[in-house]
């Protein structure tokens, strides 16, 4: 590792570290935990069923207020990075406003970095017990550990005692939530300022943050106050603290506020961060201070690296008159120079798409960071006005690398809306962030007519270039046949993990949109954004907006009841399909006033004679026609939830019969008697129900049709042949 300049500061930091180790810098003595009289949000809190009160979070933002959000927690931070020891020495002023009608004597603060303090944190305990690892599962040994150390906390010059607590009942060794017992309580409507000195030891890049070589990515790096929720907000019935521990499958939830942050790094390091740079960086004694400010956000992240190439920049100007320009910056290492232009373009396209379909982007900057080689753990994460993309070797158009790069960029930008501006609680209701975002991302790909191309530049030249519709591909790995968790379940209370939140939510919303109509869905989502921007909506608030705008409350509520608040698979299929002639039958008939008993043999002879006469009279008749009508019967079976279905039967003359199955019966039979034979029967011909566990049993042909199996066989054979050809050339 190499650090250019800053020798004097290295010495100063070394002295501070020595004094700290010797006990010369003493933290406040932790005090025993006592009940504050204000409960925590339940550890198992999940999908909210009761809509928020009209005045929740100060009521809808009209655009006439002085600030975009009702700012509750404001931060002033001065931080110095030591890229040799991978530490941060910082001072913070946290000004917090009490929105409740109660005196607040204690507040709760997240120290997310302490999830990496040791293997006994809630995070690592859950990973160990679940046999899982974050993303790549890269084991960096003891280098994965890091922590935040509180050096002092003061309120108006008075020392504030603290105590680590475990609101969710995690191990007593977890230190990701700390309680501050204030010397002076905060009256209703009043504010208080806490002066906090803290020290971060960064881990080797793991779980969204840390360092690799000279690359430093700082997320969840500062003490962040928890959210005090009021009655009528996200299902709360009384004042409560929403202060969950850092779980293995959880992310972040915080109040809006204003951030004023000064970041000091060695000369030669490129810095990117949430918000706008204020003036030119100031250099002193080999160090450079970068000053960033951003209002109406609920988090702040940044990066610093001495290897960053000259950034790629562009200005996006919206088509609407008076739309404010957005400065777009892409930070990237030299080895991924080829990734920068695609990331920039995908970001510009996302600004246009999300602004048009949801609402205007309210900030003046957006910064995308491409992590370096071996920096994958930092990739694909979102923070206000600031996100990390992916890094790929082959970003050529219509390749797997390019769709990876584009989709991750679109996804992380999209979080700026769902996680950032709407600011839902991803811990308790991840569907509102990951699920809605994934749905809107795939809609954007659909509008761009962009498919998922599973090939490389080399494979494409060899003739192997399969591609898939994004929504249809989303079905893979979604556990549609036997889903275990409702979509509204919390992030960490899931048997199947967080993955199905992305995929099944996107499919559920796709299916709902197919029934409501694209224009109606878009209108409803624009209204959702208008009502709930800067206000922390719940799943119930999304449900109500969709029902109100669409006018189809019964459909919306039944969909949420089956898939969001409960979990019911969808599995409709064609169980039987026949189309046969209605032939003369044996038995007594009235002939010339007499009863004549026609035997089975005679009935068959009559049918054959009639068939011969008809064929002579119609020598050019197409297949599927004859002297007798055809009885066509289709039997539908239902194993899962009742969804409105369409059945289309096609006949030999090209005509079609279309019927609706709207009931909740477990089976339904439809019959027709027509002059022609049926050729095929297709359930859900428009592919409205992608949650259906098996789409292959939605269609039947009268004659055997092995085209589906042939297609998959040919695709698999092509893959094998391509791999063998590649091996032969090595």
Coordinates of N, CA, C and O in Angstrom, one line a residue, residues 18 137 264 296 339 449 514 586 595 716:
X18 N -1.8 5.7 19.9 CA -1.0 5.2 21.1 C -1.7 5.7 22.4 O -1.8 4.9 23.3
X137 N -18.9 -14.4 -0.9 CA -18.5 -15.3 0.1 C -17.0 -15.3 0.3 O -16.4 -16.3 0.8
X264 N -11.4 14.8 4.6 CA -10.0 15.1 4.4 C -9.3 13.8 4.1 O -9.3 12.8 4.8
X296 N -32.3 17.0 2.4 CA -33.4 16.1 2.1 C -33.0 14.7 1.7 O -33.6 14.1 0.8
X339 N -16.0 0.2 -19.0 CA -17.3 0.2 -18.3 C -17.9 1.6 -18.1 O -19.2 1.7 -17.9
X449 N -36.7 -2.2 -25.2 CA -36.6 -3.4 -26.1 C -35.3 -4.1 -25.9 O -34.7 -4.6 -26.8
X514 N -50.8 -6.4 -15.8 CA -51.5 -7.0 -17.0 C -53.0 -6.9 -16.8 O -53.7 -6.9 -17.9
X586 N -75.5 -46.2 -31.3 CA -76.5 -47.4 -31.3 C -77.6 -47.1 -30.4 O -77.6 -46.2 -29.5
X595 N -90.0 -48.1 -34.1 CA -88.8 -48.1 -33.4 C -87.8 -49.1 -33.9 O -88.1 -50.3 -34.0
X716 N -29.4 -26.4 -25.3 CA -28.4 -27.1 -24.5 C -27.3 -27.7 -25.3 O -26.1 -27.6 -25.0

